[in-house]
Coordinates of C-alpha atoms in Angstrom, one line a residue:
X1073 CA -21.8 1.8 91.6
X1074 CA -20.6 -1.4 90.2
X1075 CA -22.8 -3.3 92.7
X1076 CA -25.7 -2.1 91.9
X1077 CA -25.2 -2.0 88.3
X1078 CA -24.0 -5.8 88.4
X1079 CA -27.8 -6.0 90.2
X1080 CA -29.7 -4.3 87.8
X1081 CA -28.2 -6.4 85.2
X1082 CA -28.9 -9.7 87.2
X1083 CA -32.5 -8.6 87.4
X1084 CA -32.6 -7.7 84.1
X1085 CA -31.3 -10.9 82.7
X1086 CA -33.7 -13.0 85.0
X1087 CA -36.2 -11.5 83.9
X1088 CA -35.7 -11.8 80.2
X1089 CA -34.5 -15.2 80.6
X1090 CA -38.0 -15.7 81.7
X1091 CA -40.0 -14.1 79.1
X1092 CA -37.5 -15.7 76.2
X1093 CA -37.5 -19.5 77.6
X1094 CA -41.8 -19.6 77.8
X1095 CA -43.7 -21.4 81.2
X1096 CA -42.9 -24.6 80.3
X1097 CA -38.9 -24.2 79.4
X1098 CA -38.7 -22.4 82.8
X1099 CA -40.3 -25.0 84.6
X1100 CA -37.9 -27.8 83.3
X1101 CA -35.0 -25.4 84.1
X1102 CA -36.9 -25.5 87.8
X1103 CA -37.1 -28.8 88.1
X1104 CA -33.4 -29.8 87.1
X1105 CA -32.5 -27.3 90.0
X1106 CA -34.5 -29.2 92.2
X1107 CA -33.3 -32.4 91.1
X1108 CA -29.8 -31.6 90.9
X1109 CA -29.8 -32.6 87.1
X1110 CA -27.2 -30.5 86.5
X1111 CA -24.6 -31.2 90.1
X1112 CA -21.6 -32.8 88.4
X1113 CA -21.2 -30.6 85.4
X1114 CA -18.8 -27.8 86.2
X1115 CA -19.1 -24.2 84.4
X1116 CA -16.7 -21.5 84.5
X1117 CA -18.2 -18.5 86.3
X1118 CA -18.9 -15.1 85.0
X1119 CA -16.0 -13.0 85.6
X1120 CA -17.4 -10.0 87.6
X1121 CA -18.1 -6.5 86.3
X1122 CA -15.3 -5.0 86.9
X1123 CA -12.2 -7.4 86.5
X1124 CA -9.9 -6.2 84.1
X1125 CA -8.5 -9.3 82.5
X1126 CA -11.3 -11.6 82.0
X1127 CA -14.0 -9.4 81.1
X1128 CA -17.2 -11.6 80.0
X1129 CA -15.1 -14.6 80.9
X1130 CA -12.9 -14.5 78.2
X1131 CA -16.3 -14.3 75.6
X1132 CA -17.9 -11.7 73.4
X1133 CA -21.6 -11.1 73.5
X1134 CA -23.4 -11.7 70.4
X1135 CA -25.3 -9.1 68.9
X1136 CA -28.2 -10.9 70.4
X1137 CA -27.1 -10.2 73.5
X1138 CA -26.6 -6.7 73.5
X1139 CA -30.1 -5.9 71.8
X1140 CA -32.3 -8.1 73.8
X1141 CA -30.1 -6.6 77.3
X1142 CA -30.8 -2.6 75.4
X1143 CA -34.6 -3.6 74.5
X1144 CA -34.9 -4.7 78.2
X1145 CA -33.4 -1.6 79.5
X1146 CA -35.4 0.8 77.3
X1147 CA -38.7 -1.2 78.6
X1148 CA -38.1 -1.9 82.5
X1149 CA -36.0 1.7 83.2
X1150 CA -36.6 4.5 80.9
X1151 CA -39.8 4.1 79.1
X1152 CA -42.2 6.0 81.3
X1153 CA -39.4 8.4 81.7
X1154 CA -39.0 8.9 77.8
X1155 CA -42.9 9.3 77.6
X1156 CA -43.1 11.5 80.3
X1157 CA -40.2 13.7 78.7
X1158 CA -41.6 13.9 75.8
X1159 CA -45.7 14.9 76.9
X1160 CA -44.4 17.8 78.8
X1161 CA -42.0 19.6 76.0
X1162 CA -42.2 23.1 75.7
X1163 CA -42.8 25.0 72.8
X1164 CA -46.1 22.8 70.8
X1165 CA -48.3 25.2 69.4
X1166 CA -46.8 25.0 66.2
X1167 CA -46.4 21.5 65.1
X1168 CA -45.9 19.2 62.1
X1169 CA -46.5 15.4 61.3
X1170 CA -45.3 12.7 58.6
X1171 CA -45.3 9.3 58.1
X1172 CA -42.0 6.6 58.0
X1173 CA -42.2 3.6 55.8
X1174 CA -38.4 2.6 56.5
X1175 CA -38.8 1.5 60.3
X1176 CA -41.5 -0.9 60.6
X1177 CA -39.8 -2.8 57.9
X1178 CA -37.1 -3.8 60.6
X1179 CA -39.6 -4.8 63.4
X1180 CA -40.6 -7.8 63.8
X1181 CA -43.4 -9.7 61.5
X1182 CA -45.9 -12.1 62.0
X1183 CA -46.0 -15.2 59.7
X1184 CA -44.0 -13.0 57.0
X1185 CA -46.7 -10.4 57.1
X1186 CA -45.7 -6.8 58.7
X1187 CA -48.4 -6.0 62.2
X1188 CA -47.3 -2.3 61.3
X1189 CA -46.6 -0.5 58.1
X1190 CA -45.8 3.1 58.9
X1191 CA -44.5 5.0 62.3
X1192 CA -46.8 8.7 62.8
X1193 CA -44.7 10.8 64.4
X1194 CA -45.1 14.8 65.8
X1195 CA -42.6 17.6 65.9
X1196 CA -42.7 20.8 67.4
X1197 CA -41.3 24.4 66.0
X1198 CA -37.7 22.7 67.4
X1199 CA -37.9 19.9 66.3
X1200 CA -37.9 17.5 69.3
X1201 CA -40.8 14.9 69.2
X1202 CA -44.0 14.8 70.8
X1203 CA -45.7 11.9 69.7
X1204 CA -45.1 8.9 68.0
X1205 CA -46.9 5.9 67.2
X1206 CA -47.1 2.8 65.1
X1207 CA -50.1 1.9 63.1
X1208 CA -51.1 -0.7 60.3
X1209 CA -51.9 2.3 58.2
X1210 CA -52.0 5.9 57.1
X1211 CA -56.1 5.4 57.7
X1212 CA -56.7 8.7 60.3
X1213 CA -58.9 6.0 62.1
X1214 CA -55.4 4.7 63.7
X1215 CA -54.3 8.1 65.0
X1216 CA -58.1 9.2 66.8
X1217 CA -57.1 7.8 70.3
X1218 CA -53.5 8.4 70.7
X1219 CA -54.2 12.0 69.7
X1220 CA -56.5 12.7 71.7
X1221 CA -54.9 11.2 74.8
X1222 CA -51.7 13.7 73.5
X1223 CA -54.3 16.7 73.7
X1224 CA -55.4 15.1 77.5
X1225 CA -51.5 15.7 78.2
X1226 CA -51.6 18.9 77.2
X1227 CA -54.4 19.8 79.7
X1228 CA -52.4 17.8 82.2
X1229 CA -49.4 19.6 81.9
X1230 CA -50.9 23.2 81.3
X1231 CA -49.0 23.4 77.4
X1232 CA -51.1 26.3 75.6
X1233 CA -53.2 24.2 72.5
X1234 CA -51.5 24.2 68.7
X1235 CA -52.6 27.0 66.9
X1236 CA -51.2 25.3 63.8
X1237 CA -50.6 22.0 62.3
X1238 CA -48.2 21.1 59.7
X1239 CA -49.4 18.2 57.1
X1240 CA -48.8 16.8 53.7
X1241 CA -52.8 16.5 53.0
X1242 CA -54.2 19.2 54.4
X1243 CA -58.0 19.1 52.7
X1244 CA -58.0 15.1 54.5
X1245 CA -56.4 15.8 57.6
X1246 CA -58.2 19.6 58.3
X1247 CA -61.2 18.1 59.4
X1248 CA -59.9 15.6 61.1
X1249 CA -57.3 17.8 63.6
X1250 CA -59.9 20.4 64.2
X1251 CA -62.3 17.5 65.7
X1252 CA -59.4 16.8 68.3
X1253 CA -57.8 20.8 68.8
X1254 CA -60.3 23.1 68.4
X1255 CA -57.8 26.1 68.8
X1256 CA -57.0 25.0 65.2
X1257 CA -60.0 26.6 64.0
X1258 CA -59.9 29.9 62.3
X1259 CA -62.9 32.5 63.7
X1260 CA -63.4 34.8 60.6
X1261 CA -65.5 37.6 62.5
X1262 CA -67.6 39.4 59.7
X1263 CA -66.0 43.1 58.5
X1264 CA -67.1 46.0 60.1
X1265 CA -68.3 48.3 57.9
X1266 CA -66.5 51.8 57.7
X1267 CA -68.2 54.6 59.6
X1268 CA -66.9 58.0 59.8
X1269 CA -64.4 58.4 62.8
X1270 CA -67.0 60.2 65.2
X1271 CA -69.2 57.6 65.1
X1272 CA -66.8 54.6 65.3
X1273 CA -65.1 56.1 68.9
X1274 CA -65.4 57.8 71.7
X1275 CA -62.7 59.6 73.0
X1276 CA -61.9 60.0 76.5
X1277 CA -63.3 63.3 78.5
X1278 CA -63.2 65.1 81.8
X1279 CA -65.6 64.8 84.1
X1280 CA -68.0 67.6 84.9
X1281 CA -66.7 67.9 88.4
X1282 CA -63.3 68.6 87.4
X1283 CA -61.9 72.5 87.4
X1284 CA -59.4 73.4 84.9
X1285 CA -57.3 76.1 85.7
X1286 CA -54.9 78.0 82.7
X1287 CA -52.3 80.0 83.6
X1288 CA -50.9 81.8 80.5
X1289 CA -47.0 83.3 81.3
X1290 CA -48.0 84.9 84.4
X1291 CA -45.7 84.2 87.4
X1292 CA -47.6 85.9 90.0
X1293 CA -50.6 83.8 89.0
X1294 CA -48.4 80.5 88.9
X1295 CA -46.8 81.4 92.3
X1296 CA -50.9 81.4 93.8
X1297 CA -52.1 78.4 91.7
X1298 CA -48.8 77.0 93.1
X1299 CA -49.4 77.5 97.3
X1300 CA -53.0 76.8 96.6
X1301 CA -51.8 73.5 95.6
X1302 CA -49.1 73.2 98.4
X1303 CA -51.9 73.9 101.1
X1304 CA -53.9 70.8 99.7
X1305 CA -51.5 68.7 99.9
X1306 CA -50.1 69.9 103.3
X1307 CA -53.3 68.6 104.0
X1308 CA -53.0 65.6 103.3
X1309 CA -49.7 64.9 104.5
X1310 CA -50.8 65.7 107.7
X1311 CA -53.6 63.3 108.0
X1312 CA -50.9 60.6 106.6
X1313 CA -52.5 60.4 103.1
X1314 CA -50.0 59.5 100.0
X1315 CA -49.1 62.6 98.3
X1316 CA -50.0 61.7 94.4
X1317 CA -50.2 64.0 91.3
X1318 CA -50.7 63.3 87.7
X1319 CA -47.7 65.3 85.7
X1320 CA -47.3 65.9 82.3
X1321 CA -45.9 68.5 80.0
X1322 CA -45.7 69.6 75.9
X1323 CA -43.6 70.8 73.7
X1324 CA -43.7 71.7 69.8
X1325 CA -42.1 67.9 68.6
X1326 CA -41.4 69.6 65.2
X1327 CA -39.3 72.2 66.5
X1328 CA -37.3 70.6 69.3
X1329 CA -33.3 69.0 67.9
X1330 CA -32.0 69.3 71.9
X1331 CA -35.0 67.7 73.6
X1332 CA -35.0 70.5 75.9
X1333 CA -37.9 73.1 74.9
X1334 CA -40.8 73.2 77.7
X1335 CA -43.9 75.1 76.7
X1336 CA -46.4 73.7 78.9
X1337 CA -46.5 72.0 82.3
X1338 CA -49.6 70.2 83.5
X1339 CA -50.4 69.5 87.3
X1340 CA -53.5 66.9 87.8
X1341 CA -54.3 66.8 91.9
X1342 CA -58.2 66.3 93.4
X1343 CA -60.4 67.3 91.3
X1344 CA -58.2 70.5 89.6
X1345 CA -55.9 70.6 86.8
X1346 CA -53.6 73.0 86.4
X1347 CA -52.1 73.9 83.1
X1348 CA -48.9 76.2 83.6
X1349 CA -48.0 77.9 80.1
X1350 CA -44.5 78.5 80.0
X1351 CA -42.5 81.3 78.3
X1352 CA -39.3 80.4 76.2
X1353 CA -37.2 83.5 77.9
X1354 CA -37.8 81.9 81.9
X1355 CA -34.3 80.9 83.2
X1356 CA -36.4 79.1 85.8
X1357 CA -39.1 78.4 87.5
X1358 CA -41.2 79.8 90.6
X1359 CA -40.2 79.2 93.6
X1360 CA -43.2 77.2 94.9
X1361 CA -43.4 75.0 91.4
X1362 CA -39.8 74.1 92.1
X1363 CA -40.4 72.6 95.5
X1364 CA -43.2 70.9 94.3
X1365 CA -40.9 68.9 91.5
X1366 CA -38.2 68.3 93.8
X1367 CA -39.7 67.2 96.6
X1368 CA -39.2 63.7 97.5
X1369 CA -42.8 62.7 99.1
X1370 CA -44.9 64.2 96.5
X1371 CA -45.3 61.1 94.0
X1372 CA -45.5 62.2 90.7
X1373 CA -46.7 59.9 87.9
X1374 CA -47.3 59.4 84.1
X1375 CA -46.6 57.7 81.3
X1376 CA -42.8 58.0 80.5
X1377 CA -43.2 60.8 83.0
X1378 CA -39.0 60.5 83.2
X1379 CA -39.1 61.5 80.0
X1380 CA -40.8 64.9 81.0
X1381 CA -38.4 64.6 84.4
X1382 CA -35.1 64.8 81.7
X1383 CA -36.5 67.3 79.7
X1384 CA -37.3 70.1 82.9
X1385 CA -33.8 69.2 83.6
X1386 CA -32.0 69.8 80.7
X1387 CA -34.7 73.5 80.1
X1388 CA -34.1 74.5 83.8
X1389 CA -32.1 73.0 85.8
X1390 CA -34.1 71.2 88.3
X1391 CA -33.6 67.9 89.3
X1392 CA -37.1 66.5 89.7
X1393 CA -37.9 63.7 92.5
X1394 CA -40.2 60.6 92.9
X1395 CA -41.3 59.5 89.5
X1396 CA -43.6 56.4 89.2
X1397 CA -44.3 55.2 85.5
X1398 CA -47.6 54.2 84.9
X1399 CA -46.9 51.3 81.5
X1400 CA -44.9 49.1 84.3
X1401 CA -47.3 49.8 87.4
X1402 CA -50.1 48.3 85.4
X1403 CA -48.4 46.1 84.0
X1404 CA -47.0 44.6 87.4
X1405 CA -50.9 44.3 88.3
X1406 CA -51.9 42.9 85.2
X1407 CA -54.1 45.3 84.0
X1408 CA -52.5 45.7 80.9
X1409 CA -50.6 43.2 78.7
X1410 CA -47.9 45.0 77.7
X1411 CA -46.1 47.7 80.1
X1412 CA -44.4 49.8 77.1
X1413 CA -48.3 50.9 75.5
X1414 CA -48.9 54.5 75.0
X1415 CA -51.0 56.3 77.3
X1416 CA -53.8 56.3 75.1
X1417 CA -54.1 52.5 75.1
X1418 CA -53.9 52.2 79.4
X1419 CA -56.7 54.8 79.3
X1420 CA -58.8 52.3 76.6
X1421 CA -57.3 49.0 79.0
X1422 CA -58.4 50.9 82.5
X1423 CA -60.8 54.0 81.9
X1424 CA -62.1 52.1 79.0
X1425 CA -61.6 54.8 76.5
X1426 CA -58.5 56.3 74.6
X1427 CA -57.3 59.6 74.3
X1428 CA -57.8 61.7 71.2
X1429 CA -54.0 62.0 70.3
X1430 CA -54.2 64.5 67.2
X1431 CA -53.2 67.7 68.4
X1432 CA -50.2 66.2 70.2
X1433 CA -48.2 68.1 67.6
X1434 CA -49.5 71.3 67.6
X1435 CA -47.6 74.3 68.2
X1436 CA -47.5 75.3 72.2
X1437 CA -45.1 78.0 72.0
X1438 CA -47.8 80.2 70.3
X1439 CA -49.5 83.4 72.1
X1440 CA -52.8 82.0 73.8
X1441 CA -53.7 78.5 73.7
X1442 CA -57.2 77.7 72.0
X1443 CA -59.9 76.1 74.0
X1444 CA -59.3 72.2 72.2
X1445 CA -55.7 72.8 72.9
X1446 CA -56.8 73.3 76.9
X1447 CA -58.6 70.3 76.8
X1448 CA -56.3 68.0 75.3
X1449 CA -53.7 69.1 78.0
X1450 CA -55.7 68.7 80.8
X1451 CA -57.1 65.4 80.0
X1452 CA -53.4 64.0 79.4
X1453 CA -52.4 64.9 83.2
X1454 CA -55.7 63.9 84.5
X1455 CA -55.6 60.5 82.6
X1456 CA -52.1 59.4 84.3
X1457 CA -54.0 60.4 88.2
X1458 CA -57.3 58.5 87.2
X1459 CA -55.4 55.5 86.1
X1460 CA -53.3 55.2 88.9
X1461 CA -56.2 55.8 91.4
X1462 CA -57.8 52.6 89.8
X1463 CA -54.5 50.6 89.3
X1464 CA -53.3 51.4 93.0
X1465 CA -56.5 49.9 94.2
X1466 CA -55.3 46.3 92.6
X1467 CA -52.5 44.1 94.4
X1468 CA -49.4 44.0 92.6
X1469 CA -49.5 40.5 91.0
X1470 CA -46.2 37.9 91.3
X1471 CA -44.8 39.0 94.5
X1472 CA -44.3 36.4 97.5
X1473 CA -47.1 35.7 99.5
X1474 CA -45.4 37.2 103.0
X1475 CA -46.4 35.2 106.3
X1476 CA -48.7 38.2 107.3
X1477 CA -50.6 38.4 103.7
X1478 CA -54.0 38.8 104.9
X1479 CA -56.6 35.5 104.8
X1480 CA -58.7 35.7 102.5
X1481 CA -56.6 37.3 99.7
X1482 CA -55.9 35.6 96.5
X1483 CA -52.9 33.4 95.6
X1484 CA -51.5 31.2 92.9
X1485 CA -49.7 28.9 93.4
X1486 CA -46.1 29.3 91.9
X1487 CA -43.0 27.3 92.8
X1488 CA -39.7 29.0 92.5
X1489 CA -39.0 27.1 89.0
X1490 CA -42.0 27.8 87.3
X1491 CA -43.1 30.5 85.1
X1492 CA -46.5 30.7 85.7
X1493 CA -48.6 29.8 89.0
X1494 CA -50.1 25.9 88.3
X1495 CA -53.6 27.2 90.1
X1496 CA -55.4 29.7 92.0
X1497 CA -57.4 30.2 95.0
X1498 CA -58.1 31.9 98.4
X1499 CA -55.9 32.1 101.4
X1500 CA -58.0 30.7 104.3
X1501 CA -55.0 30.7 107.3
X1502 CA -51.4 32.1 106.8
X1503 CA -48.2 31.5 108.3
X1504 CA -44.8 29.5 107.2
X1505 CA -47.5 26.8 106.2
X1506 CA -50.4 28.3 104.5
X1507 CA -54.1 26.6 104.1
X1508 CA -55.3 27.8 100.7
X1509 CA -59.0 26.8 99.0
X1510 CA -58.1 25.8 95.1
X1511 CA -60.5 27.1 92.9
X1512 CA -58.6 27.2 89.6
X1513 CA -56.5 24.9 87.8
X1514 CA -53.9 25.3 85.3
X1515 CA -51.7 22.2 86.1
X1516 CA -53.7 19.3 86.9
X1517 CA -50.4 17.2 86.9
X1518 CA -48.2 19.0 89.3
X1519 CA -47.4 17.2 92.6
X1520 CA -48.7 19.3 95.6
X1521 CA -47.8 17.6 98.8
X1522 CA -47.1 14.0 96.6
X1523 CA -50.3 14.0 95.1
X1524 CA -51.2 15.1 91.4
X1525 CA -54.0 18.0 91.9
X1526 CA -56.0 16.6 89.3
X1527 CA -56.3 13.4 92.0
X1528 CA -58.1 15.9 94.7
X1529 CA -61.4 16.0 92.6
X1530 CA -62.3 19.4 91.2
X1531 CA -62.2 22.4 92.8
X1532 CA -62.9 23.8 94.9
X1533 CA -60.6 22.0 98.1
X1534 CA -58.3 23.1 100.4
X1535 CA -54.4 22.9 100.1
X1536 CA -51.5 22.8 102.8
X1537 CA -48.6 24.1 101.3
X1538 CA -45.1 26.3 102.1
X1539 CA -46.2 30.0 101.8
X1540 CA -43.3 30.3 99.7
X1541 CA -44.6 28.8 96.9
X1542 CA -47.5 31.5 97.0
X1543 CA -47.6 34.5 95.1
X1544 CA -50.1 37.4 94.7
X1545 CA -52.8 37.4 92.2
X1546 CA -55.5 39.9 90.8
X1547 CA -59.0 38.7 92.7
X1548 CA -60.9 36.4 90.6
X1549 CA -63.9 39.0 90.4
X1550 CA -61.4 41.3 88.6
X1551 CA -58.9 39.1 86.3
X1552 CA -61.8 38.2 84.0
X1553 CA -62.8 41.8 82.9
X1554 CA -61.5 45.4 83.8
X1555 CA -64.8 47.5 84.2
X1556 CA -65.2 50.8 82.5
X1557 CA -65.1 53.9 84.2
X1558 CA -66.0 56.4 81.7
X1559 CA -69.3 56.7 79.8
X1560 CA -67.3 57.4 76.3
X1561 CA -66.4 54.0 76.4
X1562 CA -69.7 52.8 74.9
X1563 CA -68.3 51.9 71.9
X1564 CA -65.1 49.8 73.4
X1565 CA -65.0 46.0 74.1
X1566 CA -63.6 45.2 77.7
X1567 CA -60.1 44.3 77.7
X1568 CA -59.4 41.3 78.9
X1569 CA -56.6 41.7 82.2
X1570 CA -55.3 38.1 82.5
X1571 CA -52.6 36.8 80.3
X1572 CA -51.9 33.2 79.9
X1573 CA -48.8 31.3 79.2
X1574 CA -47.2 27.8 78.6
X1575 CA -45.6 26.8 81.6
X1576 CA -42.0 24.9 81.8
X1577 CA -42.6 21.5 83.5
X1578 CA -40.3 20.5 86.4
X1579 CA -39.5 17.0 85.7
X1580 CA -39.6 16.4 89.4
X1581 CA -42.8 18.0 90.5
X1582 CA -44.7 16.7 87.8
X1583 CA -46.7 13.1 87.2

């Protein structure tokens, strides 16, 4: 280590020696080498770096020294690294700027007369600085092209744009920031005006095809609507289908301090709903219902449908098998944003309209259910089966692209260390080393194979790279927009499915 830091100084010092002395002092100190100018004068060598006793031989630097030897440092060895560091910082969208009067004044002038008179620098919400820069004044004239090289870094590095900017003259600089970031603009959209609630939305309903079957406390007619259902999906095992059904059940939420009151249980399968009403004084269930909740290859899904799975088990007993929540399977495909949103929402995200909520808390215990009350039941079972039919048809989004992914599937690409994939495209041959065609770039800066991607031209071209650094994506065609699959939805924007976010730089896999 002391080698090659006795090396790096000895280059270092060479070099400075040159710039300090000028061509024409170096070329006298040439020509006395050549000459021998200086053979009979004796000097006493520099003590090496790491003798104990005669450190500097037997000298102290001057300050001179030591700053002209730091300066040199700083420019030959950790500039581009300290620029580099700073461009790809996380966490910019909020950021804040000010000028400094005190530094410039300990730079260096020209004939008396400061080059620079204030130092511009940018922080982000931590803090840490993004960009700084010298100027001969506060004139925004100075700042034009190093800001807009720092928003080219942003697009290099795939940082999401500031959404807000932090100054001490706000009506001067507004204009002026909102000509560089444009994701500093406010869009005021014009008030809607208020319409009556039938008008403004359209709630989700069934379709025509679907039968909806109420069974009202009678357990000879649950046991048949039961082995009807059985033999359907008998069915269906046999011909090696999945066995899927939507399940959900009510209860009066007013009226329940032991979460364990059941007063309905709905059954979506096909095109039939059943809606099982149950009676408060049942120990337990049919026979054929139980078999149905407890058996292990009958997939039974919902939103918080383990909710309803603790709540049959506390009321009767029955330990309930294969539950699959919808929030976190359509979240895991990207289809909605958020995986904890109620039921409702999905339905708006995937079947492209809500559910009408209100007469969640009605009272379900009561003799005969009214038609509205029917309805409302029955759409909340169908609703879970309809949104996973369309969800199960998307890949699952973030997994590892596996050697036998199919070709022609779509992948990001995603390294282990980042958080989001730095681009997109199509798998066109698979293996350990997979050949993918880019389409889509996030991270023009990271290093693929050496090379920064933003040096390949624009997409589209086609990538070697490990198939471990591939993971599963929604298809282009469908991460733009979700289409809607229910006429009520008329009055609903489409929901956008793809969610972007800052990525985390590497230091090492970057430019």
């Amino acid at each position: 280590m002391a080698s090659s830091h006795s090396h790096h100084h000895a280059t270092v010092v060479a070099r400075r020696a040159q710039e300090l002395n000028g061509p024409q002092k170096f070329q006298k100190l040439l020509r006395a080498k050549k000459k021998g100018l200086f053979r009979n004068y004796s000097f006493q060598p520099c003590s090496k770096f790491d003798d104990p006793h005669h450190q500097y031989a037997g000298y102290v630097p001057l300050a001179t020294y030591f700053r002209t030897m730091y300066t040199a440092i700083i420019d030959d060895k950790l500039k581009l690294k300290m620029e580099k560091q700073t461009m790809i910082l996380d966490g910019k969208k909020l950021l804040e700027c000010d000028h400094s009067f005190k530094f410039p004044k300990h730079i260096a002038k020209i004939e008396d007369a400061s080059v620079f008179t204030t130092l511009f620098t940018v922080t982000n919400e931590y803090e840490e600085i993004v960009h700084q820069v010298l100027v001969p004044s506060k004139s925004l004239l100075y700042l034009k092209h190093s800001l807009e090289k720092m928003k080219e870094a942003y697009d290099l590095y795939g940082h999401e744009m500031p959404v807000a900017f932090f100054t001490d003259n706000v009506q001067s600089d507004k204009r002026f920031l909102e000509g560089i970031f444009d994701s500093l603009k406010v869009i005021e959209k014009p008030p809607q005006q208020a319409t009556g609630s039938s008008e403004s939305r359209s709630f989700l309903t069934l379709p025509s095809d679907i039968e909806m079957r109420y069974v009202n406390r009678d357990i000879g007619r649950i046991v048949e609507t039961m082995k009807s259902l059985s033999d359907k999906l008998e069915v269906e095992r046999n011909a090696g289908k999945p066995l899927v059904i939507g399940l959900d059940t009510e209860w009066n939420v007013d009226d329940d301090p032991q979460h364990d009151q059941v007063d309905l249980i709905q059954i979506a399968h096909g095109n039939t709903i059943d809606i099982l009403h149950i009676d408060r004084s049942w120990n337990t269930l049919s026979e054929e219902l139980v078999n149905l909740l407890v058996k292990s290859d009958i997939t039974k899904v919902g939103r918080n449908v383990g909710g309803d799975f603790s709540r049959i088990n506390k009321r009767f007993g029955i330990v309930c098998q294969m539950k699959l929540e919808l929030g976190s399977f359509c979240s895991q495909r990207q289809l909605v944003s958020n995986g904890l949103m109620s039921l409702s929402d999905i339905s708006l995200c995937i079947l492209g309209a809500p559910i009408d909520k209100g007469p969640q808390r009605s009272v379900w215990n009561i003799a005969d259910l009214a038609a509205n009350l029917q309805m409302y039941a029955a759409i909340d079972a169908w609703a879970s089966l309809a949104i996973y039919n369309v969800a199960v048809n998307h890949p699952l989004v973030g997994a590892r692209v596996s050697p036998t992914c199919p070709v022609g599937s779509s992948a990001g690409i995603k390294p282990s260390r980042y958080r989001q994939p730095v681009a997109f495209g199509e798998i066109m041959a698979n293996g350990r080393t997979a050949v993918v065609k880019i389409t889509k770039i996030d991270v023009s800066g990271y290093l693929a194979n050496g090379i920064a991607l933003q040096a390949y031209g624009k997409p589209s071209f086609e990538l070697s790279l490990p198939a471990s650094h591939l993971v599963t994506v929604a298809p282009m065609s469908q991460v733009s927009r979700i289409p809607s699959a229910n006429p009520a939805a008329t009055n609903y924007p489409e929901i956008a499915a793809a969610i972007s976010n800052p990525n985390t730089i590497p230091d090492s896999e970057i430019l």
